[in-house]
Amino acid sequence: MKISGTPYRTIWPLPTGAVRVIDQSRLPFEFVTLDLATLEDAAHAIRTMVVRGAPLIGATAAYGLALALRADASDARIAEAARVLRATRPTAVNLAWALERVRQAIGPLPEAQRAAAAFAEAGRICEEDVEQCRAIGQHGAKIIREIAAQAGRRVNVLTHCNAGWLACVDWGTALAPIYAAHDAGIEVHVWVDETRPRNQGASLTAFELGAHGVPHTVIVDNLGGHLMQHGQVDLAIVGSDRTTAAGDVCNKVGTYLKALAAHDNRVPFYAALPLSTIDWSIEDGRAIEIEARDATEVTHMSGRTESGAIERVRVVPEASAALNLAFDVTPARLVTGIITERGVCEASRAGLLKLYPERAA
Ligand code: MRU
């Protein structure tokens, strides 16, 4: 996608052997990049959410493993680097998936060839992610097109958190259908949940929709239900950090409440995700480990003051405890459909297996 007319991806390798990423902790006020040269750099970038979003976490972990092997590509080093990276963020399954993919690709090779092979595999993971997100966009845009044809007016889509190109390598998952529909001339407007505590909606989704010229309105997280009751939401599309084999969708905390409101108001509720987000080893979403993050993300907020300085302020009394669980699970029964790179399916084991029959075994 483009920033001020220049095409960008969220992560790309440099001729120096380092990897460059967009520092998302500085958006929307500053667009700066950061170079990752070591395993520790990559792990720190994922842990502190310089990079975030399930597919991008996976891509960064893949490059992080490659960076770790530049000086030492022994089996012990691979295992240690994978352990360090895996511990950074537990919920997004793309991380474990990407590490396993790189390990499979380099395991049989002599040590001298492993680092280069790991870089090549990380590059392939990125290319595939771009292609999958592009396909998700095409499949999802058909849903938006149908609603536009029926309604005969602008389509209002609600989304939660940031599942756009910043969360992936390019295009995005939940936002890809919106970009595809917008680019095809369908009138779309997006309700952007601010997504407390880290405000990925207000800062990142609003930033990227604005950069692409997609009309959007930022709303507080609690407004969606009211808008749905008043017919102002035609459909909701969210991303996912892990989707079970039975179609339970784990995503940014607050997604479940939106799905409940959508169900109550008969608003179609879709999750858009690539194959790498499906955890075929789990059926019940309640088995997914939910990341607990620092309570200061709840007790404090940061933003730009009128003088232009970025400042962090406390919004909770000093003596109050705060709990910061980053994700929740929306049961499959509340999900109208799952939009993947292979098409749209019912949120169920049978639905997913129709798209991925090779997983039946
Ligand atoms: O904590 P984050 O910002 O990594 O959470 C991101 C989300 O919850 C996204 O919706 C999800 O990763 C899907 S991204 C295509």
mmCIF file of C-alpha atoms and ligand atoms in Angstrom:
data_model
loop_
_atom_site.group_PDB
_atom_site.id
_atom_site.type_symbol
_atom_site.label_atom_id
_atom_site.label_comp_id
_atom_site.label_asym_id
_atom_site.label_seq_id
_atom_site.Cartn_x
_atom_site.Cartn_y
_atom_site.Cartn_z
ATOM 1 C CA MET A 1 0.000 0.000 0.000
ATOM 2 C CA LYS A 2 1.095 3.577 -0.454
ATOM 3 C CA ILE A 3 2.207 6.203 2.070
ATOM 4 C CA SER A 4 2.311 9.664 0.478
ATOM 5 C CA GLY A 5 2.442 8.038 -2.950
ATOM 6 C CA THR A 6 5.322 5.649 -2.119
ATOM 7 C CA PRO A 7 4.496 1.910 -2.093
ATOM 8 C CA TYR A 8 5.446 0.175 1.170
ATOM 9 C CA ARG A 9 5.274 -3.206 2.760
ATOM 10 C CA THR A 10 5.445 -3.574 6.527
ATOM 11 C CA ILE A 11 8.664 -5.622 6.470
ATOM 12 C CA TRP A 12 11.449 -6.093 3.945
ATOM 13 C CA PRO A 13 15.047 -7.411 3.916
ATOM 14 C CA LEU A 14 17.984 -5.061 3.339
ATOM 15 C CA PRO A 15 21.163 -5.785 1.356
ATOM 16 C CA THR A 16 23.075 -5.477 4.679
ATOM 17 C CA GLY A 17 21.397 -8.632 5.950
ATOM 18 C CA ALA A 18 19.198 -6.710 8.392
ATOM 19 C CA VAL A 19 15.416 -6.441 8.088
ATOM 20 C CA ARG A 20 13.512 -3.149 7.991
ATOM 21 C CA VAL A 21 10.063 -2.648 9.527
ATOM 22 C CA ILE A 22 7.676 0.264 9.990
ATOM 23 C CA ASP A 23 7.721 1.262 13.666
ATOM 24 C CA GLN A 24 3.991 1.030 14.384
ATOM 25 C CA SER A 25 4.398 2.307 17.941
ATOM 26 C CA ARG A 26 5.063 5.758 16.434
ATOM 27 C CA LEU A 27 1.993 5.863 14.183
ATOM 28 C CA PRO A 28 -0.163 7.763 13.371
ATOM 29 C CA PHE A 29 1.928 10.814 14.210
ATOM 30 C CA GLU A 30 5.357 9.749 12.927
ATOM 31 C CA PHE A 31 6.151 7.446 10.018
ATOM 32 C CA VAL A 32 9.547 5.951 10.804
ATOM 33 C CA THR A 33 11.249 2.679 10.020
ATOM 34 C CA LEU A 34 13.446 0.556 12.246
ATOM 35 C CA ASP A 35 16.178 -1.924 11.305
ATOM 36 C CA LEU A 36 16.288 -5.318 12.992
ATOM 37 C CA ALA A 37 19.780 -6.843 12.918
ATOM 38 C CA THR A 38 19.644 -9.526 15.610
ATOM 39 C CA LEU A 39 17.358 -12.093 17.179
ATOM 40 C CA GLU A 40 16.975 -9.764 20.167
ATOM 41 C CA ASP A 41 15.948 -6.879 17.890
ATOM 42 C CA ALA A 42 13.238 -9.014 16.308
ATOM 43 C CA ALA A 43 11.969 -10.396 19.633
ATOM 44 C CA HIS A 44 11.898 -6.896 21.127
ATOM 45 C CA ALA A 45 10.003 -5.510 18.109
ATOM 46 C CA ILE A 46 7.300 -8.187 18.459
ATOM 47 C CA ARG A 47 7.074 -7.955 22.267
ATOM 48 C CA THR A 48 6.774 -4.165 22.325
ATOM 49 C CA MET A 49 4.416 -4.087 19.333
ATOM 50 C CA VAL A 50 6.690 -2.127 17.035
ATOM 51 C CA VAL A 51 5.275 -4.792 14.732
ATOM 52 C CA ARG A 52 1.948 -6.441 15.530
ATOM 53 C CA GLY A 53 -0.968 -8.188 13.860
ATOM 54 C CA ALA A 54 -0.931 -11.961 13.516
ATOM 55 C CA PRO A 55 0.501 -12.329 9.972
ATOM 56 C CA LEU A 56 3.176 -9.675 10.520
ATOM 57 C CA ILE A 57 4.173 -11.218 13.852
ATOM 58 C CA GLY A 58 4.681 -14.489 11.945
ATOM 59 C CA ALA A 59 6.721 -12.819 9.192
ATOM 60 C CA THR A 60 8.904 -10.985 11.720
ATOM 61 C CA ALA A 61 9.476 -14.170 13.704
ATOM 62 C CA ALA A 62 10.563 -15.963 10.519
ATOM 63 C CA TYR A 63 13.106 -13.224 9.791
ATOM 64 C CA GLY A 64 14.079 -13.170 13.479
ATOM 65 C CA LEU A 65 15.015 -16.832 13.290
ATOM 66 C CA ALA A 66 17.052 -16.156 10.143
ATOM 67 C CA LEU A 67 18.851 -13.259 11.873
ATOM 68 C CA ALA A 68 19.646 -15.525 14.828
ATOM 69 C CA LEU A 69 21.439 -18.005 12.577
ATOM 70 C CA ARG A 70 23.865 -15.554 10.957
ATOM 71 C CA ALA A 71 26.665 -16.331 13.451
ATOM 72 C CA ASP A 72 25.648 -19.763 14.695
ATOM 73 C CA ALA A 73 23.282 -22.095 12.820
ATOM 74 C CA SER A 74 23.596 -25.120 15.100
ATOM 75 C CA ASP A 75 20.538 -27.156 16.149
ATOM 76 C CA ALA A 76 20.910 -25.735 19.663
ATOM 77 C CA ARG A 77 20.845 -22.157 18.370
ATOM 78 C CA ILE A 78 17.738 -22.833 16.245
ATOM 79 C CA ALA A 79 15.922 -24.305 19.246
ATOM 80 C CA GLU A 80 16.940 -21.428 21.531
ATOM 81 C CA ALA A 81 16.011 -18.719 18.990
ATOM 82 C CA ALA A 82 12.620 -20.354 18.357
ATOM 83 C CA ARG A 83 12.004 -20.515 22.130
ATOM 84 C CA VAL A 84 12.834 -16.805 22.548
ATOM 85 C CA LEU A 85 10.629 -15.736 19.623
ATOM 86 C CA ARG A 86 7.746 -18.002 20.592
ATOM 87 C CA ALA A 87 7.624 -16.487 24.066
ATOM 88 C CA THR A 88 7.132 -12.937 22.752
ATOM 89 C CA ARG A 89 3.377 -13.131 22.116
ATOM 90 C CA PRO A 90 1.437 -16.327 22.830
ATOM 91 C CA THR A 91 -1.952 -15.907 21.164
ATOM 92 C CA ALA A 92 -1.312 -15.284 17.451
ATOM 93 C CA VAL A 93 -0.712 -18.779 16.088
ATOM 94 C CA ASN A 94 0.986 -17.402 12.971
ATOM 95 C CA LEU A 95 4.105 -16.967 15.104
ATOM 96 C CA ALA A 96 4.457 -20.673 15.935
ATOM 97 C CA TRP A 97 3.380 -21.573 12.388
ATOM 98 C CA ALA A 98 6.076 -19.394 10.784
ATOM 99 C CA LEU A 99 8.820 -20.646 13.111
ATOM 100 C CA GLU A 100 7.877 -24.245 12.375
ATOM 101 C CA ARG A 101 7.911 -23.539 8.646
ATOM 102 C CA VAL A 102 11.399 -22.084 8.746
ATOM 103 C CA ARG A 103 12.630 -24.933 10.961
ATOM 104 C CA GLN A 104 11.242 -27.525 8.549
ATOM 105 C CA ALA A 105 12.911 -25.765 5.621
ATOM 106 C CA ILE A 106 16.373 -25.545 7.190
ATOM 107 C CA GLY A 107 16.483 -28.598 9.471
ATOM 108 C CA PRO A 108 17.897 -31.062 6.900
ATOM 109 C CA LEU A 109 20.510 -28.601 5.544
ATOM 110 C CA PRO A 110 24.189 -28.338 6.509
ATOM 111 C CA GLU A 111 24.795 -25.542 9.037
ATOM 112 C CA ALA A 112 26.609 -23.359 6.497
ATOM 113 C CA GLN A 113 23.477 -23.123 4.327
ATOM 114 C CA ARG A 114 20.886 -22.622 7.040
ATOM 115 C CA ALA A 115 20.919 -18.844 7.522
ATOM 116 C CA ALA A 116 20.508 -18.133 3.797
ATOM 117 C CA ALA A 117 17.783 -20.772 3.523
ATOM 118 C CA ALA A 118 15.979 -19.269 6.531
ATOM 119 C CA PHE A 119 16.031 -15.812 4.911
ATOM 120 C CA ALA A 120 14.683 -17.304 1.690
ATOM 121 C CA GLU A 121 11.877 -19.090 3.561
ATOM 122 C CA ALA A 122 10.979 -15.912 5.466
ATOM 123 C CA GLY A 123 10.791 -14.124 2.108
ATOM 124 C CA ARG A 124 8.462 -16.823 0.754
ATOM 125 C CA ILE A 125 6.233 -16.510 3.849
ATOM 126 C CA CYS A 126 5.957 -12.777 3.138
ATOM 127 C CA GLU A 127 5.187 -13.248 -0.563
ATOM 128 C CA GLU A 128 2.550 -15.862 0.199
ATOM 129 C CA ASP A 129 0.971 -13.607 2.822
ATOM 130 C CA VAL A 130 0.662 -10.795 0.284
ATOM 131 C CA GLU A 131 -0.981 -13.100 -2.247
ATOM 132 C CA GLN A 132 -3.325 -14.631 0.352
ATOM 133 C CA CYS A 133 -4.420 -11.218 1.618
ATOM 134 C CA ARG A 134 -5.023 -10.050 -1.947
ATOM 135 C CA ALA A 135 -7.245 -13.119 -2.505
ATOM 136 C CA ILE A 136 -9.088 -12.538 0.804
ATOM 137 C CA GLY A 137 -9.798 -9.052 -0.495
ATOM 138 C CA GLN A 138 -11.291 -10.356 -3.729
ATOM 139 C CA HIS A 139 -13.509 -12.931 -1.988
ATOM 140 C CA GLY A 140 -14.626 -10.489 0.712
ATOM 141 C CA ALA A 141 -15.356 -7.728 -1.779
ATOM 142 C CA LYS A 142 -18.042 -9.935 -3.374
ATOM 143 C CA ILE A 143 -19.955 -9.834 -0.061
ATOM 144 C CA ILE A 144 -19.710 -6.038 0.047
ATOM 145 C CA ARG A 145 -20.757 -5.817 -3.604
ATOM 146 C CA GLU A 146 -23.881 -7.935 -2.952
ATOM 147 C CA ILE A 147 -24.894 -5.781 0.010
ATOM 148 C CA ALA A 148 -24.322 -2.611 -2.026
ATOM 149 C CA ALA A 149 -26.512 -3.992 -4.832
ATOM 150 C CA GLN A 150 -29.308 -4.918 -2.415
ATOM 151 C CA ALA A 151 -29.157 -1.701 -0.406
ATOM 152 C CA GLY A 152 -28.586 0.601 -3.370
ATOM 153 C CA ARG A 153 -26.466 2.914 -1.240
ATOM 154 C CA ARG A 154 -23.125 3.207 0.542
ATOM 155 C CA VAL A 155 -22.152 0.120 2.579
ATOM 156 C CA ASN A 156 -21.260 0.669 6.241
ATOM 157 C CA VAL A 157 -18.705 -1.831 7.535
ATOM 158 C CA LEU A 158 -17.668 -2.051 11.181
ATOM 159 C CA THR A 159 -14.198 -3.307 12.077
ATOM 160 C CA HIS A 160 -12.328 -3.828 15.326
ATOM 161 C CA CYS A 161 -8.626 -3.343 16.035
ATOM 162 C CA ASN A 162 -6.296 -3.205 13.043
ATOM 163 C CA ALA A 163 -6.427 -6.076 10.592
ATOM 164 C CA GLY A 164 -5.237 -4.005 7.671
ATOM 165 C CA TRP A 165 -2.009 -3.975 5.699
ATOM 166 C CA LEU A 166 -0.105 -2.800 8.780
ATOM 167 C CA ALA A 167 -1.063 -6.055 10.507
ATOM 168 C CA CYS A 168 0.118 -8.148 7.570
ATOM 169 C CA VAL A 169 2.814 -7.713 4.930
ATOM 170 C CA ASP A 170 0.443 -5.888 2.572
ATOM 171 C CA TRP A 171 -3.322 -5.516 1.912
ATOM 172 C CA GLY A 172 -4.537 -6.839 5.282
ATOM 173 C CA THR A 173 -7.188 -9.386 6.137
ATOM 174 C CA ALA A 174 -10.342 -7.626 7.400
ATOM 175 C CA LEU A 175 -9.504 -4.450 5.498
ATOM 176 C CA ALA A 176 -8.525 -6.185 2.241
ATOM 177 C CA PRO A 177 -12.174 -6.631 1.124
ATOM 178 C CA ILE A 178 -12.772 -2.965 1.945
ATOM 179 C CA TYR A 179 -9.792 -1.849 -0.154
ATOM 180 C CA ALA A 180 -10.851 -4.150 -2.997
ATOM 181 C CA ALA A 181 -14.442 -2.875 -2.904
ATOM 182 C CA HIS A 182 -13.337 0.762 -2.673
ATOM 183 C CA ASP A 183 -10.873 0.311 -5.554
ATOM 184 C CA ALA A 184 -13.672 -1.289 -7.617
ATOM 185 C CA GLY A 185 -15.784 1.838 -7.194
ATOM 186 C CA ILE A 186 -18.200 0.495 -4.571
ATOM 187 C CA GLU A 187 -19.069 3.150 -2.010
ATOM 188 C CA VAL A 188 -17.853 1.963 1.386
ATOM 189 C CA HIS A 189 -17.683 3.689 4.751
ATOM 190 C CA VAL A 190 -15.942 2.107 7.746
ATOM 191 C CA TRP A 191 -16.865 2.404 11.421
ATOM 192 C CA VAL A 192 -13.478 2.091 13.136
ATOM 193 C CA ASP A 193 -13.578 0.856 16.744
ATOM 194 C CA GLU A 194 -10.880 2.795 18.611
ATOM 195 C CA THR A 195 -9.840 -0.497 20.321
ATOM 196 C CA ARG A 196 -8.714 0.313 23.812
ATOM 197 C CA PRO A 197 -6.294 -0.106 25.429
ATOM 198 C CA ARG A 198 -3.722 0.288 22.646
ATOM 199 C CA ASN A 199 -6.021 2.026 20.197
ATOM 200 C CA GLN A 200 -4.966 0.112 17.114
ATOM 201 C CA GLY A 201 -8.230 1.168 15.465
ATOM 202 C CA ALA A 202 -7.916 4.868 16.240
ATOM 203 C CA SER A 203 -4.227 5.063 15.412
ATOM 204 C CA LEU A 204 -3.529 2.390 12.783
ATOM 205 C CA THR A 205 -6.787 1.502 11.010
ATOM 206 C CA ALA A 206 -7.766 5.169 10.744
ATOM 207 C CA PHE A 207 -4.252 5.984 9.490
ATOM 208 C CA GLU A 208 -4.211 3.404 6.739
ATOM 209 C CA LEU A 209 -7.814 3.913 5.611
ATOM 210 C CA GLY A 210 -7.095 7.639 5.447
ATOM 211 C CA ALA A 211 -3.907 7.084 3.453
ATOM 212 C CA HIS A 212 -5.901 5.036 0.926
ATOM 213 C CA GLY A 213 -8.788 7.520 0.790
ATOM 214 C CA VAL A 214 -11.429 5.221 2.285
ATOM 215 C CA PRO A 215 -14.173 7.174 4.123
ATOM 216 C CA HIS A 216 -14.208 6.192 7.786
ATOM 217 C CA THR A 217 -15.326 7.344 11.225
ATOM 218 C CA VAL A 218 -13.578 6.438 14.487
ATOM 219 C CA ILE A 219 -16.003 5.408 17.237
ATOM 220 C CA VAL A 220 -15.577 4.424 20.867
ATOM 221 C CA ASP A 221 -15.594 0.692 21.364
ATOM 222 C CA ASN A 222 -19.024 0.754 22.975
ATOM 223 C CA LEU A 223 -20.902 2.500 20.178
ATOM 224 C CA GLY A 224 -21.140 -0.414 17.747
ATOM 225 C CA GLY A 225 -24.180 -1.993 19.425
ATOM 226 C CA HIS A 226 -26.136 1.240 19.234
ATOM 227 C CA LEU A 227 -25.240 1.748 15.569
ATOM 228 C CA MET A 228 -26.350 -1.792 14.792
ATOM 229 C CA GLN A 229 -29.701 -1.259 16.559
ATOM 230 C CA HIS A 230 -30.247 1.781 14.343
ATOM 231 C CA GLY A 231 -29.456 0.049 11.037
ATOM 232 C CA GLN A 232 -26.185 1.879 10.533
ATOM 233 C CA VAL A 233 -23.974 -1.195 10.212
ATOM 234 C CA ASP A 234 -24.448 -3.433 7.154
ATOM 235 C CA LEU A 235 -21.764 -5.922 8.116
ATOM 236 C CA ALA A 236 -18.828 -6.378 10.448
ATOM 237 C CA ILE A 237 -15.475 -7.762 9.306
ATOM 238 C CA VAL A 238 -12.720 -8.535 11.808
ATOM 239 C CA GLY A 239 -9.367 -10.286 11.630
ATOM 240 C CA SER A 240 -8.196 -13.164 13.785
ATOM 241 C CA ASP A 241 -5.129 -14.120 15.782
ATOM 242 C CA ARG A 242 -6.111 -17.752 15.943
ATOM 243 C CA THR A 243 -9.117 -19.589 14.569
ATOM 244 C CA THR A 244 -9.822 -23.111 15.729
ATOM 245 C CA ALA A 245 -10.561 -26.122 13.524
ATOM 246 C CA ALA A 246 -14.222 -25.734 14.560
ATOM 247 C CA GLY A 247 -14.376 -22.056 13.542
ATOM 248 C CA ASP A 248 -14.084 -20.297 16.925
ATOM 249 C CA VAL A 249 -12.425 -16.940 16.259
ATOM 250 C CA CYS A 250 -9.905 -15.487 18.706
ATOM 251 C CA ASN A 251 -9.252 -11.813 18.033
ATOM 252 C CA LYS A 252 -8.569 -8.522 19.808
ATOM 253 C CA VAL A 253 -10.474 -8.171 23.066
ATOM 254 C CA GLY A 254 -13.914 -6.692 22.416
ATOM 255 C CA THR A 255 -14.548 -8.680 19.241
ATOM 256 C CA TYR A 256 -16.868 -11.074 21.108
ATOM 257 C CA LEU A 257 -19.101 -8.237 22.329
ATOM 258 C CA LYS A 258 -19.388 -6.924 18.766
ATOM 259 C CA ALA A 259 -20.345 -10.383 17.555
ATOM 260 C CA LEU A 260 -23.047 -10.643 20.241
ATOM 261 C CA ALA A 261 -24.477 -7.277 19.239
ATOM 262 C CA ALA A 262 -24.307 -8.247 15.555
ATOM 263 C CA HIS A 263 -26.124 -11.526 16.259
ATOM 264 C CA ASP A 264 -28.854 -9.712 18.222
ATOM 265 C CA ASN A 265 -29.355 -7.268 15.353
ATOM 266 C CA ARG A 266 -28.981 -9.757 12.476
ATOM 267 C CA VAL A 267 -25.901 -7.950 11.182
ATOM 268 C CA PRO A 268 -23.613 -10.333 9.214
ATOM 269 C CA PHE A 269 -20.372 -10.853 11.140
ATOM 270 C CA TYR A 270 -17.349 -12.129 9.196
ATOM 271 C CA ALA A 271 -13.790 -13.013 10.207
ATOM 272 C CA ALA A 272 -11.133 -12.676 7.489
ATOM 273 C CA LEU A 273 -7.973 -14.744 7.894
ATOM 274 C CA PRO A 274 -5.341 -16.698 5.975
ATOM 275 C CA LEU A 275 -4.530 -20.395 6.384
ATOM 276 C CA SER A 276 -1.627 -19.547 8.728
ATOM 277 C CA THR A 277 -4.125 -18.285 11.346
ATOM 278 C CA ILE A 278 -6.014 -21.590 11.600
ATOM 279 C CA ASP A 279 -4.939 -23.783 14.515
ATOM 280 C CA TRP A 280 -6.022 -27.236 13.407
ATOM 281 C CA SER A 281 -4.960 -28.721 16.760
ATOM 282 C CA ILE A 282 -7.685 -26.932 18.759
ATOM 283 C CA GLU A 283 -11.472 -27.240 18.459
ATOM 284 C CA ASP A 284 -12.695 -25.203 21.420
ATOM 285 C CA GLY A 285 -11.531 -21.586 21.416
ATOM 286 C CA ARG A 286 -11.508 -21.538 25.210
ATOM 287 C CA ALA A 287 -8.316 -23.633 25.028
ATOM 288 C CA ILE A 288 -6.430 -20.761 23.380
ATOM 289 C CA GLU A 289 -3.859 -19.031 25.567
ATOM 290 C CA ILE A 290 -4.927 -15.394 25.970
ATOM 291 C CA GLU A 291 -2.052 -12.946 26.213
ATOM 292 C CA ALA A 292 -1.985 -10.915 29.445
ATOM 293 C CA ARG A 293 -0.209 -7.615 28.855
ATOM 294 C CA ASP A 294 1.103 -4.945 31.179
ATOM 295 C CA ALA A 295 -1.607 -3.195 33.200
ATOM 296 C CA THR A 296 -0.040 0.174 32.359
ATOM 297 C CA GLU A 297 -1.569 -0.136 28.870
ATOM 298 C CA VAL A 298 -4.956 0.234 30.623
ATOM 299 C CA THR A 299 -3.976 2.756 33.287
ATOM 300 C CA HIS A 300 -2.192 5.063 30.833
ATOM 301 C CA MET A 301 -2.844 6.515 27.393
ATOM 302 C CA SER A 302 -0.512 8.323 25.067
ATOM 303 C CA GLY A 303 -1.145 10.834 22.324
ATOM 304 C CA ARG A 304 -0.058 14.101 20.784
ATOM 305 C CA THR A 305 -0.609 17.268 22.771
ATOM 306 C CA GLU A 306 -1.591 20.525 21.107
ATOM 307 C CA SER A 307 2.050 21.622 21.324
ATOM 308 C CA GLY A 308 2.983 18.626 19.162
ATOM 309 C CA ALA A 309 4.726 16.570 21.851
ATOM 310 C CA ILE A 310 3.876 12.879 22.261
ATOM 311 C CA GLU A 311 2.965 12.358 25.900
ATOM 312 C CA ARG A 312 1.721 9.557 28.106
ATOM 313 C CA VAL A 313 -0.841 10.312 30.795
ATOM 314 C CA ARG A 314 -2.428 8.296 33.584
ATOM 315 C CA VAL A 315 -6.230 7.888 33.316
ATOM 316 C CA VAL A 316 -6.890 5.529 36.254
ATOM 317 C CA PRO A 317 -6.542 6.297 39.988
ATOM 318 C CA GLU A 318 -3.120 5.348 41.379
ATOM 319 C CA ALA A 319 -4.609 2.831 43.810
ATOM 320 C CA SER A 320 -6.808 0.947 41.310
ATOM 321 C CA ALA A 321 -5.796 -2.401 39.882
ATOM 322 C CA ALA A 322 -6.136 -2.977 36.127
ATOM 323 C CA LEU A 323 -6.406 -6.186 34.110
ATOM 324 C CA ASN A 324 -5.183 -6.286 30.530
ATOM 325 C CA LEU A 325 -6.179 -9.428 28.639
ATOM 326 C CA ALA A 326 -5.500 -8.715 24.988
ATOM 327 C CA PHE A 327 -7.836 -11.112 23.163
ATOM 328 C CA ASP A 328 -11.177 -12.880 23.436
ATOM 329 C CA VAL A 329 -12.893 -15.717 21.636
ATOM 330 C CA THR A 330 -16.020 -15.415 19.506
ATOM 331 C CA PRO A 331 -17.755 -18.806 19.298
ATOM 332 C CA ALA A 332 -18.320 -20.099 15.769
ATOM 333 C CA ARG A 333 -22.108 -19.894 16.196
ATOM 334 C CA LEU A 334 -21.844 -16.077 16.214
ATOM 335 C CA VAL A 335 -19.718 -15.930 13.053
ATOM 336 C CA THR A 336 -21.651 -15.658 9.769
ATOM 337 C CA GLY A 337 -18.681 -16.790 7.695
ATOM 338 C CA ILE A 338 -14.909 -17.005 7.443
ATOM 339 C CA ILE A 339 -13.260 -15.261 4.509
ATOM 340 C CA THR A 340 -10.018 -16.965 3.517
ATOM 341 C CA GLU A 341 -7.720 -16.900 0.518
ATOM 342 C CA ARG A 342 -9.644 -19.877 -0.864
ATOM 343 C CA GLY A 343 -13.115 -18.383 -0.516
ATOM 344 C CA VAL A 344 -15.837 -17.863 2.080
ATOM 345 C CA CYS A 345 -16.984 -20.723 4.285
ATOM 346 C CA GLU A 346 -19.242 -21.463 7.222
ATOM 347 C CA ALA A 347 -17.496 -21.100 10.587
ATOM 348 C CA SER A 348 -17.400 -24.796 11.376
ATOM 349 C CA ARG A 349 -15.123 -27.795 10.958
ATOM 350 C CA ALA A 350 -17.166 -28.892 7.928
ATOM 351 C CA GLY A 351 -17.003 -25.401 6.423
ATOM 352 C CA LEU A 352 -13.242 -25.090 6.848
ATOM 353 C CA LEU A 353 -12.650 -28.604 5.522
ATOM 354 C CA LYS A 354 -14.586 -27.755 2.356
ATOM 355 C CA LEU A 355 -11.949 -25.088 1.673
ATOM 356 C CA TYR A 356 -8.998 -27.110 3.029
ATOM 357 C CA PRO A 357 -9.901 -30.746 2.249
ATOM 358 C CA GLU A 358 -6.233 -31.743 2.604
ATOM 359 C CA ARG A 359 -6.578 -31.122 6.367
ATOM 360 C CA ALA A 360 -9.255 -33.812 6.762
ATOM 361 C CA ALA A 361 -6.616 -36.417 7.588
HETATM 362 O O1 MRU B 1 -2.409 -6.956 19.574
HETATM 363 P P1 MRU B 1 -2.363 -6.822 18.073
HETATM 364 O O2 MRU B 1 -2.339 -5.419 17.599
HETATM 365 O O3 MRU B 1 -1.271 -7.673 17.478
HETATM 366 O O4 MRU B 1 -3.753 -7.452 17.645
HETATM 367 C C1 MRU B 1 -4.107 -7.482 16.297
HETATM 368 C C2 MRU B 1 -5.430 -8.105 16.075
HETATM 369 O O5 MRU B 1 -6.131 -8.496 16.988
HETATM 370 C C3 MRU B 1 -5.818 -8.316 14.648
HETATM 371 O O6 MRU B 1 -7.196 -8.198 14.486
HETATM 372 C C4 MRU B 1 -5.393 -9.730 14.255
HETATM 373 O O7 MRU B 1 -4.033 -9.928 14.554
HETATM 374 C C5 MRU B 1 -5.608 -9.988 12.827
HETATM 375 S S1 MRU B 1 -4.431 -9.126 11.881
HETATM 376 C C6 MRU B 1 -4.634 -9.372 10.257
#
